[in-house]
C-alpha cells in the first residue's frame, strides 16, 4: 500500500512516497529554480566539434546544451547496428552550424556543465512512452512474463502512429486494448501540437515544458497501489483532485491532513537516517555513503558485530543485511550514475553469487533502471542507476 505526503509552501513542494509505513522516496521540487529536463525546444546548432563527434545547441537558455552524434542519428532497436551506424558517420556531415533542430533535454545542467540534449524524444503517458522519432516497439525490462510482453507488443502495434515507436510501461500489465489505444491517441495528439509550431526564424525557443515532479509521480503511481494522498492545504488538494480527474482516478482519496500523516508514518525520524552519511544496521554493522561528482562509493563495515562462528559467516550475514539496506537507500536518496559498493570480502565465490542475486531481487523494487555489472577484480560491486527525477 502506497501513500503520497505533500507539503506545499510558497515555491517549494516536499513530496514523500510511503509504502507500508516506510519512506521509500523523497523529492524537493523548488519551483523558483529553472529546470530544463523534459523540456522540448526548437534549438539552433551553435557549433560542431568533430573531434568529439558532438555539437552544442543553443536552446535559448544561459548555457548551450551538449548533444552527441548518437543522440542525433536515428535510434534503432539493435545496439550493434546502432554502434556501427555511429562509427561510420561524421557529425560534420550530419548537422551544420545555424540549422534548426528539435531536441529534448535529457539531463539538466549542473555545476559548470551544460544540459545534455537529444533528438530522441520521449513522451511519457500512463501506459506507454511514445517515441516520435524511433520506429520500434519495446517493453519495460521489469515485465518478465513473456506471454504478457508479447500481448502488450501486439496491442501497441495496432495503434502506434506510422513511423513512430513506443516503450510499454510496467503499468500496462493486465490492461486492455482500449487502455493502450486511448493512451497512444492522447500522446500522438500531444506530439502533433508540439510540432505544429512553425519554425520560421523565431528560434531557439521552448515548444513544450516537461511535467513537474508531482505530475510525473501521479502518472507513474496511480496504477501501482497508490491508495491515498495527504496534503497540507485545500489549494493543493483541489489541484491534485483536478489532476486525478484527468487520469480517471477521481476515486483516489485525497485528504488535507499532512501533519497527522507525517506523525503516523514517523517521517521525520526516517528523514534523519536518509540525510546521514552513516547508516547503522540492526546487527551493529553500518554502511557509509559518499557521493562525488564522478561516482557514489558505498562501504560496508562490520563494526563490532561478531555474531557468527567464523569470519566468512560473519561477512555473509553483514553483507546480506547491508545489501537490503543499500538498495533501499539508493532509491530513497535517488542516487544516479556510477555506484561502487565495497562489501566485506568473502572467500567463497558462491557467497558472492548469492549476494548479487539477493541485491538484484531487492533492486527490482526500484522504479528506475538499474544495471548491475558485477564484482570487479578488486571485489567491488559496480552498478549504474538512472535518476528517477531531477530536482
Short mmCIF file of N, CA, C and O in Angstrom, two decimals, residues 41-111:
data_model
loop_
_atom_site.label_atom_id
_atom_site.label_comp_id
_atom_site.label_asym_id
_atom_site.label_seq_id
_atom_site.Cartn_x
_atom_site.Cartn_y
_atom_site.Cartn_z
N UNK A 41 12.67 21.78 -27.19
CA UNK A 41 12.99 23.08 -27.80
C UNK A 41 13.18 22.94 -29.31
O UNK A 41 13.57 21.86 -29.81
N UNK A 42 12.90 24.01 -30.03
CA UNK A 42 13.47 24.17 -31.36
C UNK A 42 14.80 24.89 -31.11
O UNK A 42 14.83 26.08 -30.78
N UNK A 43 15.88 24.14 -31.21
CA UNK A 43 17.19 24.69 -30.94
C UNK A 43 17.93 25.05 -32.21
O UNK A 43 17.47 24.78 -33.33
N UNK A 44 19.07 25.67 -32.04
CA UNK A 44 19.92 26.03 -33.18
C UNK A 44 21.32 25.48 -32.95
O UNK A 44 21.91 25.69 -31.88
N UNK A 45 21.83 24.74 -33.92
CA UNK A 45 23.19 24.22 -33.82
C UNK A 45 24.16 25.41 -33.77
O UNK A 45 24.26 26.18 -34.72
N UNK A 46 24.84 25.54 -32.63
CA UNK A 46 25.73 26.69 -32.45
C UNK A 46 27.10 26.43 -33.05
O UNK A 46 27.61 27.24 -33.82
N UNK A 47 27.68 25.32 -32.68
CA UNK A 47 28.97 24.93 -33.28
C UNK A 47 29.14 23.42 -33.19
O UNK A 47 28.55 22.76 -32.35
N UNK A 48 29.95 22.90 -34.10
CA UNK A 48 30.16 21.45 -34.22
C UNK A 48 31.61 21.14 -33.83
O UNK A 48 32.54 21.83 -34.24
N UNK A 49 31.79 20.08 -33.03
CA UNK A 49 33.11 19.66 -32.55
C UNK A 49 33.42 18.28 -33.14
O UNK A 49 33.08 17.25 -32.53
N UNK A 50 34.03 18.20 -34.32
CA UNK A 50 34.28 16.90 -34.97
C UNK A 50 35.08 15.94 -34.11
O UNK A 50 34.84 14.72 -34.12
N UNK A 51 36.07 16.46 -33.36
CA UNK A 51 36.90 15.58 -32.54
C UNK A 51 36.14 14.84 -31.47
O UNK A 51 36.53 13.75 -31.05
N UNK A 52 35.03 15.42 -31.03
CA UNK A 52 34.19 14.78 -30.02
C UNK A 52 32.97 14.10 -30.62
O UNK A 52 32.19 13.47 -29.89
N UNK A 53 32.79 14.22 -31.94
CA UNK A 53 31.57 13.74 -32.59
C UNK A 53 30.36 14.32 -31.87
O UNK A 53 29.40 13.60 -31.54
N UNK A 54 30.39 15.61 -31.60
CA UNK A 54 29.34 16.26 -30.81
C UNK A 54 29.14 17.69 -31.30
O UNK A 54 29.89 18.20 -32.14
N UNK A 55 28.10 18.32 -30.76
CA UNK A 55 27.81 19.70 -31.09
C UNK A 55 27.20 20.39 -29.89
O UNK A 55 26.79 19.74 -28.92
N UNK A 56 27.17 21.72 -29.95
CA UNK A 56 26.49 22.50 -28.93
C UNK A 56 25.25 23.13 -29.54
O UNK A 56 25.30 23.67 -30.66
N UNK A 57 24.15 23.04 -28.80
CA UNK A 57 22.86 23.52 -29.30
C UNK A 57 22.40 24.71 -28.46
O UNK A 57 22.30 24.60 -27.23
N UNK A 58 22.10 25.79 -29.11
CA UNK A 58 21.53 26.96 -28.44
C UNK A 58 20.03 26.72 -28.29
O UNK A 58 19.31 26.64 -29.28
N UNK A 59 19.56 26.59 -27.03
CA UNK A 59 18.13 26.39 -26.79
C UNK A 59 17.49 27.62 -26.16
O UNK A 59 16.36 27.57 -25.67
N UNK A 60 18.25 28.73 -26.13
CA UNK A 60 17.71 29.96 -25.59
C UNK A 60 17.88 30.12 -24.10
O UNK A 60 17.33 31.04 -23.49
N UNK A 61 18.67 29.22 -23.47
CA UNK A 61 18.94 29.30 -22.04
C UNK A 61 20.32 29.92 -21.81
O UNK A 61 21.00 30.30 -22.76
N UNK A 62 20.74 30.00 -20.56
CA UNK A 62 22.01 30.64 -20.24
C UNK A 62 23.21 29.92 -20.85
O UNK A 62 24.19 30.54 -21.25
N UNK A 63 23.13 28.59 -20.90
CA UNK A 63 24.22 27.78 -21.45
C UNK A 63 23.71 26.96 -22.62
O UNK A 63 22.56 26.52 -22.64
N UNK A 64 24.58 26.76 -23.60
CA UNK A 64 24.24 25.87 -24.70
C UNK A 64 24.19 24.43 -24.21
O UNK A 64 24.91 24.04 -23.29
N UNK A 65 23.34 23.63 -24.81
CA UNK A 65 23.23 22.22 -24.47
C UNK A 65 24.20 21.40 -25.32
O UNK A 65 24.47 21.75 -26.47
N UNK A 66 24.68 20.31 -24.75
CA UNK A 66 25.61 19.41 -25.43
C UNK A 66 24.82 18.27 -26.07
O UNK A 66 23.91 17.72 -25.47
N UNK A 67 25.15 17.94 -27.32
CA UNK A 67 24.49 16.81 -27.98
C UNK A 67 25.53 15.97 -28.70
O UNK A 67 26.38 16.49 -29.44
N UNK A 68 25.50 14.66 -28.47
CA UNK A 68 26.45 13.74 -29.09
C UNK A 68 25.84 13.19 -30.38
O UNK A 68 24.62 13.17 -30.55
N UNK A 69 26.70 12.72 -31.26
CA UNK A 69 26.25 12.17 -32.52
C UNK A 69 25.21 11.06 -32.33
O UNK A 69 24.23 10.98 -33.07
N UNK A 70 25.43 10.20 -31.32
CA UNK A 70 24.49 9.09 -31.10
C UNK A 70 23.09 9.58 -30.74
O UNK A 70 22.11 8.84 -30.89
N UNK A 71 23.00 10.83 -30.25
CA UNK A 71 21.70 11.39 -29.91
C UNK A 71 21.10 12.20 -31.05
O UNK A 71 20.05 12.84 -30.88
N UNK A 72 21.78 12.18 -32.21
CA UNK A 72 21.27 12.85 -33.40
C UNK A 72 20.85 11.83 -34.45
O UNK A 72 19.79 11.96 -35.07
N UNK A 73 21.67 10.79 -34.62
CA UNK A 73 21.35 9.76 -35.60
C UNK A 73 20.10 8.99 -35.18
O UNK A 73 19.78 8.92 -33.99
N UNK A 74 19.39 8.41 -36.16
CA UNK A 74 18.19 7.64 -35.82
C UNK A 74 18.50 6.52 -34.84
O UNK A 74 19.51 5.82 -34.96
N UNK A 75 17.61 6.36 -33.86
CA UNK A 75 17.79 5.30 -32.86
C UNK A 75 17.16 4.02 -33.40
O UNK A 75 16.04 4.03 -33.91
N UNK A 76 17.91 2.92 -33.28
CA UNK A 76 17.38 1.63 -33.75
C UNK A 76 17.33 0.67 -32.58
O UNK A 76 17.92 0.89 -31.53
N UNK A 77 16.61 -0.43 -32.79
CA UNK A 77 16.34 -1.35 -31.69
C UNK A 77 17.46 -2.36 -31.47
O UNK A 77 17.40 -3.17 -30.57
N UNK A 78 18.47 -2.35 -32.33
CA UNK A 78 19.57 -3.30 -32.18
C UNK A 78 20.84 -2.49 -31.90
O UNK A 78 21.30 -1.74 -32.75
N UNK A 79 21.38 -2.63 -30.70
CA UNK A 79 22.53 -1.83 -30.28
C UNK A 79 23.70 -2.00 -31.22
O UNK A 79 24.41 -1.04 -31.54
N UNK A 80 23.96 -3.22 -31.69
CA UNK A 80 25.10 -3.48 -32.57
C UNK A 80 24.99 -2.66 -33.86
O UNK A 80 25.95 -2.05 -34.30
N UNK A 81 23.81 -2.63 -34.45
CA UNK A 81 23.60 -1.84 -35.67
C UNK A 81 23.75 -0.36 -35.39
O UNK A 81 24.27 0.40 -36.21
N UNK A 82 23.27 0.07 -34.21
CA UNK A 82 23.35 1.48 -33.83
C UNK A 82 24.80 1.91 -33.69
O UNK A 82 25.20 2.97 -34.17
N UNK A 83 25.62 1.08 -33.04
CA UNK A 83 27.04 1.41 -32.86
C UNK A 83 27.77 1.47 -34.20
O UNK A 83 28.63 2.33 -34.42
N UNK A 84 27.43 0.56 -35.12
CA UNK A 84 28.04 0.56 -36.45
C UNK A 84 27.70 1.83 -37.20
O UNK A 84 28.55 2.44 -37.86
N UNK A 85 26.43 2.26 -37.08
CA UNK A 85 25.99 3.49 -37.74
C UNK A 85 26.76 4.70 -37.23
O UNK A 85 27.16 5.57 -38.00
N UNK A 86 27.00 4.75 -35.92
CA UNK A 86 27.74 5.87 -35.32
C UNK A 86 29.18 5.88 -35.80
O UNK A 86 29.73 6.93 -36.15
N UNK A 87 29.81 4.69 -35.83
CA UNK A 87 31.21 4.59 -36.23
C UNK A 87 31.43 5.05 -37.67
O UNK A 87 32.47 5.61 -38.01
N UNK A 88 30.44 4.83 -38.53
CA UNK A 88 30.59 5.16 -39.94
C UNK A 88 30.16 6.59 -40.27
O UNK A 88 30.29 7.03 -41.41
N UNK A 89 29.65 7.33 -39.28
CA UNK A 89 29.13 8.67 -39.54
C UNK A 89 30.11 9.74 -39.09
O UNK A 89 30.93 9.53 -38.20
N UNK A 90 29.97 10.91 -39.70
CA UNK A 90 30.76 12.08 -39.36
C UNK A 90 29.80 13.20 -39.00
O UNK A 90 28.97 13.59 -39.83
N UNK A 91 29.88 13.71 -37.78
CA UNK A 91 28.91 14.70 -37.33
C UNK A 91 28.90 15.96 -38.20
O UNK A 91 27.85 16.60 -38.36
N UNK A 92 30.03 16.29 -38.80
CA UNK A 92 30.10 17.49 -39.65
C UNK A 92 29.21 17.36 -40.89
O UNK A 92 28.80 18.37 -41.48
N UNK A 93 28.91 16.12 -41.28
CA UNK A 93 28.04 15.90 -42.43
C UNK A 93 26.58 15.72 -42.01
O UNK A 93 25.69 15.68 -42.87
N UNK A 94 26.36 15.58 -40.70
CA UNK A 94 25.00 15.33 -40.20
C UNK A 94 24.30 16.62 -39.82
O UNK A 94 23.12 16.82 -40.11
N UNK A 95 25.03 17.54 -39.17
CA UNK A 95 24.45 18.83 -38.76
C UNK A 95 25.39 19.97 -39.14
O UNK A 95 26.60 19.79 -39.20
N UNK A 96 24.81 21.13 -39.36
CA UNK A 96 25.58 22.31 -39.74
C UNK A 96 25.26 23.46 -38.78
O UNK A 96 24.11 23.61 -38.34
N UNK A 97 26.26 24.29 -38.44
CA UNK A 97 26.00 25.45 -37.57
C UNK A 97 24.90 26.34 -38.14
O UNK A 97 24.85 26.59 -39.34
N UNK A 98 24.00 26.77 -37.25
CA UNK A 98 22.91 27.64 -37.65
C UNK A 98 21.63 26.93 -38.02
O UNK A 98 20.57 27.56 -38.13
N UNK A 99 21.69 25.61 -38.21
CA UNK A 99 20.49 24.87 -38.61
C UNK A 99 19.60 24.57 -37.41
O UNK A 99 20.08 24.39 -36.29
N UNK A 100 18.27 24.54 -37.62
CA UNK A 100 17.35 24.24 -36.52
C UNK A 100 17.30 22.74 -36.22
O UNK A 100 17.53 21.91 -37.10
N UNK A 101 16.99 22.42 -34.98
CA UNK A 101 16.87 21.02 -34.58
C UNK A 101 15.92 20.92 -33.39
O UNK A 101 15.97 21.76 -32.48
N UNK A 102 15.02 19.95 -33.40
CA UNK A 102 14.12 19.74 -32.27
C UNK A 102 14.79 18.79 -31.30
O UNK A 102 15.16 17.66 -31.66
N UNK A 103 14.98 19.24 -30.06
CA UNK A 103 15.67 18.43 -29.07
C UNK A 103 14.90 18.40 -27.75
O UNK A 103 14.16 19.33 -27.43
N UNK A 104 15.11 17.33 -27.02
CA UNK A 104 14.60 17.21 -25.65
C UNK A 104 15.79 17.24 -24.70
O UNK A 104 16.83 16.63 -24.98
N UNK A 105 15.66 17.96 -23.59
CA UNK A 105 16.73 17.97 -22.59
C UNK A 105 16.62 16.70 -21.75
O UNK A 105 15.62 16.47 -21.08
N UNK A 106 17.66 15.87 -21.81
CA UNK A 106 17.65 14.60 -21.10
C UNK A 106 18.27 14.72 -19.71
O UNK A 106 17.93 13.95 -18.80
N UNK A 107 19.21 15.64 -19.56
CA UNK A 107 19.85 15.85 -18.26
C UNK A 107 20.08 17.33 -18.06
O UNK A 107 20.59 18.01 -18.95
N UNK A 108 19.67 17.82 -16.91
CA UNK A 108 19.77 19.25 -16.63
C UNK A 108 21.23 19.67 -16.44
O UNK A 108 22.11 18.83 -16.20
N UNK A 109 21.48 20.95 -16.57
CA UNK A 109 22.82 21.49 -16.32
C UNK A 109 23.10 21.48 -14.83
O UNK A 109 22.19 21.61 -14.01
N UNK A 110 24.35 21.28 -14.47
CA UNK A 110 24.75 21.33 -13.07
C UNK A 110 26.22 21.73 -13.00
O UNK A 110 27.00 21.46 -13.91
N UNK A 111 26.56 22.39 -11.87
CA UNK A 111 27.91 22.92 -11.70
C UNK A 111 28.30 23.73 -12.95
O UNK A 111 27.61 24.66 -13.31
#
